Short mmCIF file of C-alpha atoms and ligand atoms in Angstrom, two decimals:
data_model
loop_
_atom_site.label_atom_id
_atom_site.label_comp_id
_atom_site.label_asym_id
_atom_site.label_seq_id
_atom_site.Cartn_x
_atom_site.Cartn_y
_atom_site.Cartn_z
CA MET A 176 -13.95 -24.25 -5.48
CA GLU A 177 -10.54 -25.00 -7.72
CA PHE A 178 -7.02 -24.67 -6.81
CA LEU A 179 -5.15 -22.70 -9.22
CA GLN A 180 -1.71 -22.81 -8.47
CA PRO A 181 0.77 -19.85 -10.58
CA GLN A 182 4.88 -20.95 -9.67
CA THR A 183 6.11 -17.42 -10.72
CA TRP A 184 4.70 -14.21 -10.51
CA ALA A 185 3.95 -13.87 -14.46
CA GLU A 186 1.65 -16.52 -14.67
CA ALA A 187 -0.16 -15.67 -11.16
CA LEU A 188 -0.81 -12.27 -12.65
CA GLN A 189 -1.87 -13.82 -15.92
CA LEU A 190 -4.35 -16.41 -14.23
CA LYS A 191 -5.35 -12.98 -12.35
CA ALA A 192 -6.45 -12.04 -15.58
CA ALA A 193 -7.64 -15.72 -17.01
CA TYR A 194 -9.91 -15.61 -14.08
CA PRO A 195 -10.53 -11.67 -11.66
CA HIS A 196 -13.21 -13.44 -8.91
CA ALA A 197 -9.94 -15.74 -8.15
CA VAL A 198 -9.68 -15.37 -4.13
CA PRO A 199 -5.82 -14.96 -3.41
CA ILE A 200 -4.97 -16.79 -0.84
CA GLN A 201 -0.83 -16.69 0.86
CA GLY A 202 -0.24 -17.46 4.65
CA GLY A 203 -4.06 -18.28 4.52
CA THR A 204 -4.90 -17.34 7.91
CA ASP A 205 -7.46 -14.44 7.42
CA VAL A 206 -8.75 -16.31 3.76
CA MET A 207 -8.92 -19.67 6.01
CA VAL A 208 -10.90 -18.83 8.90
CA GLU A 209 -13.35 -17.33 5.94
CA LEU A 210 -13.72 -20.04 4.32
CA ASN A 211 -14.31 -22.72 7.36
CA PHE A 212 -16.34 -21.05 8.71
CA ASP A 213 -18.36 -21.01 5.89
CA ARG A 214 -19.21 -17.41 5.32
CA TYR A 215 -18.06 -17.49 1.26
CA ARG A 216 -17.36 -20.21 -1.20
CA PRO A 217 -15.03 -18.74 -3.95
CA GLU A 218 -15.11 -20.34 -7.03
CA TYR A 219 -10.97 -20.41 -7.12
CA LEU A 220 -8.69 -19.64 -4.85
CA LEU A 221 -5.14 -18.17 -6.41
CA ASP A 222 -2.95 -19.57 -4.25
CA LEU A 223 0.82 -16.97 -4.45
CA THR A 224 3.00 -19.36 -1.84
CA ARG A 225 4.47 -20.83 -4.72
CA VAL A 226 5.77 -17.76 -6.16
CA ALA A 227 9.20 -17.35 -4.57
CA ALA A 228 9.55 -13.87 -5.69
CA LEU A 229 6.67 -12.92 -3.09
CA ALA A 230 9.17 -13.43 -0.25
CA GLU A 231 11.99 -11.89 -0.59
CA TRP A 232 13.17 -8.44 0.64
CA ALA A 233 15.79 -6.21 -0.31
CA PRO A 234 17.05 -2.42 0.26
CA ASP A 235 16.33 -0.94 -3.39
CA ASN A 236 18.47 3.30 -4.35
CA GLY A 237 17.53 4.42 0.15
CA ARG A 238 13.76 1.96 0.22
CA ILE A 239 13.04 -1.12 0.95
CA TRP A 240 11.12 -3.47 -1.34
CA LEU A 241 8.28 -5.70 1.60
CA GLY A 242 7.31 -8.39 -1.21
CA ALA A 243 3.96 -9.69 -0.45
CA GLY A 244 4.64 -12.81 1.58
CA VAL A 245 7.13 -11.79 3.49
CA THR A 246 5.90 -13.55 7.46
CA TYR A 247 5.56 -11.28 10.20
CA THR A 248 8.45 -13.30 12.36
CA ARG A 249 10.60 -12.42 9.02
CA VAL A 250 9.70 -8.96 9.68
CA GLN A 251 9.95 -8.96 13.11
CA THR A 252 13.94 -11.08 13.13
CA GLU A 253 15.48 -9.38 9.53
CA LEU A 254 13.82 -5.78 9.68
CA SER A 255 13.71 -4.11 13.00
CA GLY A 256 16.47 -2.06 12.16
CA TRP A 257 15.04 -0.53 8.94
CA LEU A 258 11.79 -0.37 9.69
CA PRO A 259 11.03 -0.72 13.69
CA GLY A 260 7.79 0.50 14.08
CA LEU A 261 6.47 -2.09 11.09
CA ALA A 262 8.79 -5.25 13.68
CA MET A 263 7.15 -3.25 16.56
CA ALA A 264 3.61 -4.44 15.03
CA SER A 265 4.09 -7.52 14.17
CA ARG A 266 5.50 -8.83 17.35
CA THR A 267 2.37 -8.14 18.63
CA VAL A 268 0.06 -9.79 15.91
CA GLY A 269 -1.44 -13.32 16.65
CA SER A 270 0.24 -16.04 18.14
CA PRO A 271 4.00 -17.47 17.28
CA GLN A 272 2.22 -19.59 14.37
CA ILE A 273 -0.09 -17.13 13.36
CA ARG A 274 3.73 -14.68 12.88
CA ASN A 275 5.85 -17.70 10.76
CA ARG A 276 1.95 -17.76 8.50
CA GLY A 277 0.23 -13.94 7.83
CA THR A 278 1.64 -12.08 5.57
CA ILE A 279 2.13 -8.21 5.05
CA GLY A 280 0.39 -8.43 1.51
CA GLY A 281 -1.94 -10.82 3.58
CA ASN A 282 -3.24 -7.80 5.98
CA LEU A 283 -3.35 -5.23 3.25
CA GLY A 284 -5.48 -7.17 1.23
CA ALA A 285 -8.06 -7.62 4.74
CA ALA A 286 -7.59 -4.78 4.79
CA SER A 287 -8.70 -4.58 7.68
CA PRO A 288 -9.10 -1.37 9.88
CA ALA A 289 -8.01 -3.28 12.69
CA GLY A 290 -4.71 -4.07 10.74
CA ASP A 291 -1.41 -4.44 12.85
CA ALA A 292 0.81 -3.91 9.99
CA HIS A 293 -1.64 -0.39 8.51
CA PRO A 294 0.24 2.16 11.37
CA PRO A 295 3.50 1.78 10.42
CA LEU A 296 2.67 1.21 6.40
CA LEU A 297 0.85 5.30 7.23
CA ALA A 298 3.34 6.53 9.34
CA ALA A 299 6.51 5.78 7.36
CA ARG A 300 4.46 7.10 4.04
CA ALA A 301 5.47 3.34 2.10
CA ARG A 302 3.49 2.34 -0.63
CA VAL A 303 2.03 -0.53 -2.01
CA GLN A 304 2.63 -2.40 -5.64
CA ALA A 305 0.32 -2.86 -7.28
CA GLU A 306 0.01 -5.20 -10.45
CA SER A 307 -1.34 -7.21 -13.65
CA VAL A 308 -0.55 -7.98 -17.47
CA ARG A 309 -1.76 -3.74 -17.92
CA GLY A 310 0.84 -2.61 -15.88
CA THR A 311 1.93 -1.67 -12.05
CA ARG A 312 0.87 1.08 -10.08
CA LEU A 313 2.43 2.03 -6.88
CA ILE A 314 -0.51 3.51 -4.38
CA PRO A 315 0.06 5.52 -1.15
CA ALA A 316 -0.74 3.67 1.83
CA ASP A 317 -3.09 6.68 2.90
CA GLU A 318 -4.95 5.97 -0.73
CA PHE A 319 -4.98 2.45 -0.07
CA TYR A 320 -7.88 1.64 2.22
CA THR A 321 -11.20 2.98 0.13
CA GLY A 322 -13.72 1.30 3.00
CA VAL A 323 -14.23 -1.56 6.11
CA LYS A 324 -11.96 -4.14 5.08
CA ARG A 325 -12.20 -2.84 0.92
CA ASN A 326 -8.66 -1.49 -0.50
CA ALA A 327 -7.77 0.34 -4.21
CA LEU A 328 -6.67 -3.18 -6.13
CA GLU A 329 -8.66 -3.94 -9.15
CA PRO A 330 -10.31 -7.54 -9.90
CA ASP A 331 -7.74 -8.01 -11.82
CA GLU A 332 -4.56 -6.81 -9.52
CA LEU A 333 -2.80 -8.44 -7.29
CA ILE A 334 -0.45 -6.82 -4.50
CA LYS A 335 3.52 -7.17 -5.31
CA GLY A 336 5.00 -5.75 -2.12
CA VAL A 337 5.22 -2.36 -0.60
CA GLN A 338 7.50 0.59 -1.11
CA ILE A 339 9.11 1.78 2.14
CA THR A 340 11.94 5.18 2.84
CA PRO A 341 12.91 4.18 6.56
CA PRO A 342 12.04 6.91 8.36
CA ALA A 343 14.89 9.36 9.22
CA GLY A 344 14.13 9.00 12.73
CA PRO A 345 12.40 6.72 15.61
CA GLN A 346 9.23 5.22 14.92
CA GLN A 347 7.39 3.90 16.95
CA PHE A 348 3.89 1.90 17.41
CA CYS A 349 1.26 1.06 20.41
CA LYS A 350 -1.91 -0.69 20.97
CA ILE A 351 -4.09 -1.95 23.75
CA GLY A 352 -6.33 -4.22 23.37
CA THR A 353 -8.82 -6.11 25.52
CA ARG A 354 -5.68 -8.86 26.40
CA ASN A 355 -2.10 -8.87 26.55
CA ALA A 356 -1.35 -11.12 23.08
CA MET A 357 -3.09 -12.61 20.65
CA VAL A 358 -5.51 -9.72 20.22
CA ILE A 359 -7.04 -7.41 18.33
CA ALA A 360 -6.29 -4.00 18.54
CA VAL A 361 -9.48 -1.78 20.22
CA ALA A 362 -7.22 1.23 18.77
CA ALA A 363 -3.42 1.07 17.52
CA PHE A 364 -1.14 3.87 16.90
CA SER A 365 1.64 4.60 14.52
CA LEU A 366 4.30 7.12 14.91
CA ALA A 367 7.47 7.73 12.89
CA LEU A 368 9.09 11.50 12.70
CA HIS A 369 11.17 12.78 9.54
CA PRO A 370 14.09 14.82 10.90
CA ASP A 371 15.54 14.92 7.51
CA ARG A 372 11.75 16.97 6.14
CA GLN A 373 11.12 17.61 9.44
CA ALA A 374 8.18 16.21 8.86
CA VAL A 375 5.57 13.97 11.02
CA GLY A 376 3.99 10.01 10.37
CA THR A 377 0.96 9.70 11.27
CA GLY A 378 -0.83 5.72 11.67
CA ILE A 379 -3.89 5.00 13.89
CA GLY A 380 -6.01 1.49 14.24
CA SER A 381 -9.35 0.61 15.33
CA ALA A 382 -10.39 3.66 15.23
CA ALA A 383 -12.40 4.53 11.86
CA PRO A 384 -14.25 2.40 8.97
CA THR A 385 -10.20 2.86 7.21
CA PRO A 386 -7.07 2.98 8.98
CA ARG A 387 -6.12 6.58 8.71
CA ARG A 388 -3.10 9.55 8.95
CA ALA A 389 -3.97 12.09 11.74
CA LEU A 390 -2.97 14.97 9.52
CA ALA A 391 -3.46 17.83 11.73
CA ALA A 392 -1.44 16.60 14.56
CA GLU A 393 1.31 15.97 11.77
CA GLU A 394 1.29 19.25 10.90
CA PHE A 395 1.27 20.62 14.25
CA LEU A 396 4.04 18.70 15.78
CA ALA A 397 6.25 18.92 12.43
CA GLN A 398 5.55 23.24 12.83
CA ALA A 399 5.74 23.16 16.55
CA LEU A 400 8.89 21.50 16.66
CA ALA A 401 10.52 23.95 13.84
CA ALA A 402 9.00 26.79 15.76
CA ASP A 403 11.22 25.58 19.22
CA GLY A 404 14.37 24.98 16.86
CA LEU A 405 13.74 21.52 18.28
CA TRP A 406 14.13 19.47 15.25
CA GLU A 407 18.47 20.55 15.50
CA SER A 408 18.27 21.42 19.65
CA ARG A 409 16.82 18.40 20.23
CA GLY A 410 15.61 20.22 23.23
CA ASP A 411 12.93 18.70 25.78
CA LEU A 412 9.37 18.47 24.37
CA PRO A 413 7.25 20.89 25.46
CA GLY A 414 4.18 19.52 27.58
CA SER A 415 1.84 21.61 25.87
CA THR A 416 3.30 19.99 22.46
CA SER A 417 2.35 16.53 23.58
CA ARG A 418 -0.38 16.64 25.23
CA ARG A 419 -1.96 19.10 21.94
CA PHE A 420 -0.63 16.59 19.43
CA ALA A 421 -2.92 13.88 21.30
CA ASP A 422 -5.66 15.40 21.07
CA LEU A 423 -4.60 16.40 16.91
CA VAL A 424 -4.53 12.54 17.01
CA ALA A 425 -8.26 11.52 18.97
CA GLU A 426 -9.61 13.92 17.09
CA ALA A 427 -8.79 12.45 13.87
CA ALA A 428 -10.50 9.26 14.63
CA ALA A 429 -14.43 7.99 13.74
CA PRO A 430 -14.60 4.68 15.93
CA ILE A 431 -17.55 2.82 16.35
CA ASP A 432 -18.65 1.01 19.81
CA ASP A 433 -18.51 -2.42 19.43
CA VAL A 434 -17.85 -5.66 21.22
CA ARG A 435 -14.53 -4.80 21.53
CA GLY A 436 -14.36 -1.63 22.55
CA SER A 437 -16.62 1.77 23.21
CA ALA A 438 -16.55 4.55 20.64
CA ARG A 439 -15.87 6.83 23.78
CA TYR A 440 -12.93 4.71 25.25
CA ARG A 441 -10.94 4.88 21.69
CA VAL A 442 -11.02 7.83 21.53
CA HIS A 443 -9.26 8.58 24.62
CA ALA A 444 -7.04 5.43 23.93
CA LEU A 445 -5.93 7.01 21.11
CA SER A 446 -4.93 9.89 22.19
CA VAL A 447 -2.72 8.33 25.29
CA LEU A 448 -1.10 5.82 22.97
CA ALA A 449 0.05 9.46 21.16
CA ARG A 450 1.17 10.49 23.96
CA ARG A 451 3.09 7.66 25.03
CA ALA A 452 3.84 7.08 21.14
CA VAL A 453 5.76 10.58 20.77
CA THR A 454 7.64 10.76 24.70
CA TRP A 455 9.33 7.67 23.05
CA ALA A 456 10.91 8.98 20.12
CA TRP A 457 11.76 12.06 21.54
CA HIS A 458 13.80 10.31 23.40
CA GLU A 459 14.54 8.09 21.31
CA PHE A 460 15.97 11.27 18.72
CA ARG A 461 17.12 12.90 21.92
CA ARG A 462 19.57 9.67 22.85
CA ALA A 463 20.90 9.34 19.13
C1 FAD B 528 -5.94 -15.93 15.42
C2 FAD B 528 -5.74 -15.28 14.47
C3 FAD B 528 -5.04 -14.17 15.27
C4 FAD B 528 -4.72 -12.87 14.57
N1 FAD B 528 -4.58 -12.20 15.01
C5 FAD B 528 -3.73 -10.85 14.48
C6 FAD B 528 -3.02 -10.09 15.15
O1 FAD B 528 -3.33 -9.61 16.08
N2 FAD B 528 -3.12 -8.51 14.34
C7 FAD B 528 -3.49 -8.80 12.99
O2 FAD B 528 -3.87 -7.35 12.48
N3 FAD B 528 -5.02 -9.85 12.07
C8 FAD B 528 -4.31 -10.15 12.91
N4 FAD B 528 -4.70 -11.98 12.19
C9 FAD B 528 -5.19 -11.57 11.13
C10 FAD B 528 -4.35 -12.43 10.25
O3 FAD B 528 -3.94 -12.94 11.15
C11 FAD B 528 -3.87 -10.50 8.80
O4 FAD B 528 -4.54 -10.22 8.58
C12 FAD B 528 -2.88 -11.31 8.42
O5 FAD B 528 -2.03 -11.00 8.19
C13 FAD B 528 -2.79 -12.29 6.52
O6 FAD B 528 -1.97 -12.47 6.40
P1 FAD B 528 -1.66 -13.58 5.23
O7 FAD B 528 -0.87 -14.18 4.07
O8 FAD B 528 -2.55 -14.96 6.14
O9 FAD B 528 -3.32 -13.74 4.35
P2 FAD B 528 -4.72 -14.28 3.12
O10 FAD B 528 -5.23 -15.28 4.63
O11 FAD B 528 -3.71 -15.36 2.72
O12 FAD B 528 -5.88 -13.70 2.63
C14 FAD B 528 -6.00 -12.28 3.73
C15 FAD B 528 -6.38 -11.61 2.15
O13 FAD B 528 -4.94 -11.11 1.46
C16 FAD B 528 -5.46 -11.61 0.66
N5 FAD B 528 -4.37 -10.99 -0.56
C17 FAD B 528 -3.72 -12.55 0.43
N6 FAD B 528 -2.36 -11.77 -0.35
C18 FAD B 528 -3.06 -11.04 -1.21
C19 FAD B 528 -2.08 -10.59 -2.79
N7 FAD B 528 -0.04 -10.80 -3.01
N8 FAD B 528 -2.83 -9.41 -3.83
C20 FAD B 528 -3.94 -9.07 -3.07
N9 FAD B 528 -4.76 -10.04 -2.14
C21 FAD B 528 -4.54 -10.65 -1.71
C22 FAD B 528 -6.67 -12.17 -0.29
O14 FAD B 528 -7.62 -13.26 -0.85
C23 FAD B 528 -7.54 -12.02 1.38
O15 FAD B 528 -8.60 -11.47 0.71
C24 FAD B 528 -5.19 -12.77 13.08
C25 FAD B 528 -5.73 -14.39 12.33
C26 FAD B 528 -6.30 -15.42 13.04
C27 FAD B 528 -6.77 -16.41 12.65
#
């Protein structure tokens, strides 16, 4: 196995163009597991850890640009004010060691339906910045996940980062696992309120072949809040509204039975998570 070690982003893109089958490695918390279990043996590893630009994040014209190499620990400590949903999700990933190494770009690269960064990225309507020597593409998060552990990257493309406009309202992330820590999600849900646009964002994890939005639930809640004048009055959220929202979130799922949980349990869990998330987010919105 050859180890390619670019020092700059331009060099990384040139190497990926020259060796499209090279497997990128950032924190290595997914890649090294695959290698150690001998699940595959790539001819080339493309080590991105020396590309300093990937480990940066910055405000950019009202948006946050988040480099693919930013770790969960840094999202927690540096970005919880801008992106509380992603910070909450980051806090639930693995152990401190995994959070110190594991990155948002690596979660996107792996594109596991259970990856914890995906639901808040979907809810915030993030866009993934994919680059190659041919140019740059901004891929909306809900078009990025194309199948189980598959994403929209072309063989010569790398993820440079993610662009996110921080939602103007509260964000929530909830996850159920088979225990309280160091656990892959059995079901996860993220919610973002966008009061500036009177819109709602959602993200479902671990309950479909890909992370996905609950589109009918988003539309229902946004319209119900508008019809009752609640975006402006910030009055009580009717129980019937939060219940219907939760039902629609559960209906958007397409889970399977596996070792971590049954499909039926996942659907039920999602409706509970969705109801909790909307209740917490609404309380926060009223207090703000
Ligand atoms: C003990 C343990 C616990 C874990 N717990 C969780 C958890 O609770 N929640 C969770 O979501 N995940 C968890 N994971 C999985 C893993 O930590 C995350 O998916 C993490 O985000 C991977 O990031 P990384 O930087 O380590 O990626 P890497 O392992 O370096 O790469 C992961 C994938 O992304 C690709 N890749 C990396 N960077 C790029 C790039 N810039 N462009 C294109 N492709 C790229 C790689 O080729 C690979 O396919 C756990 C893993 C372990 C070992």
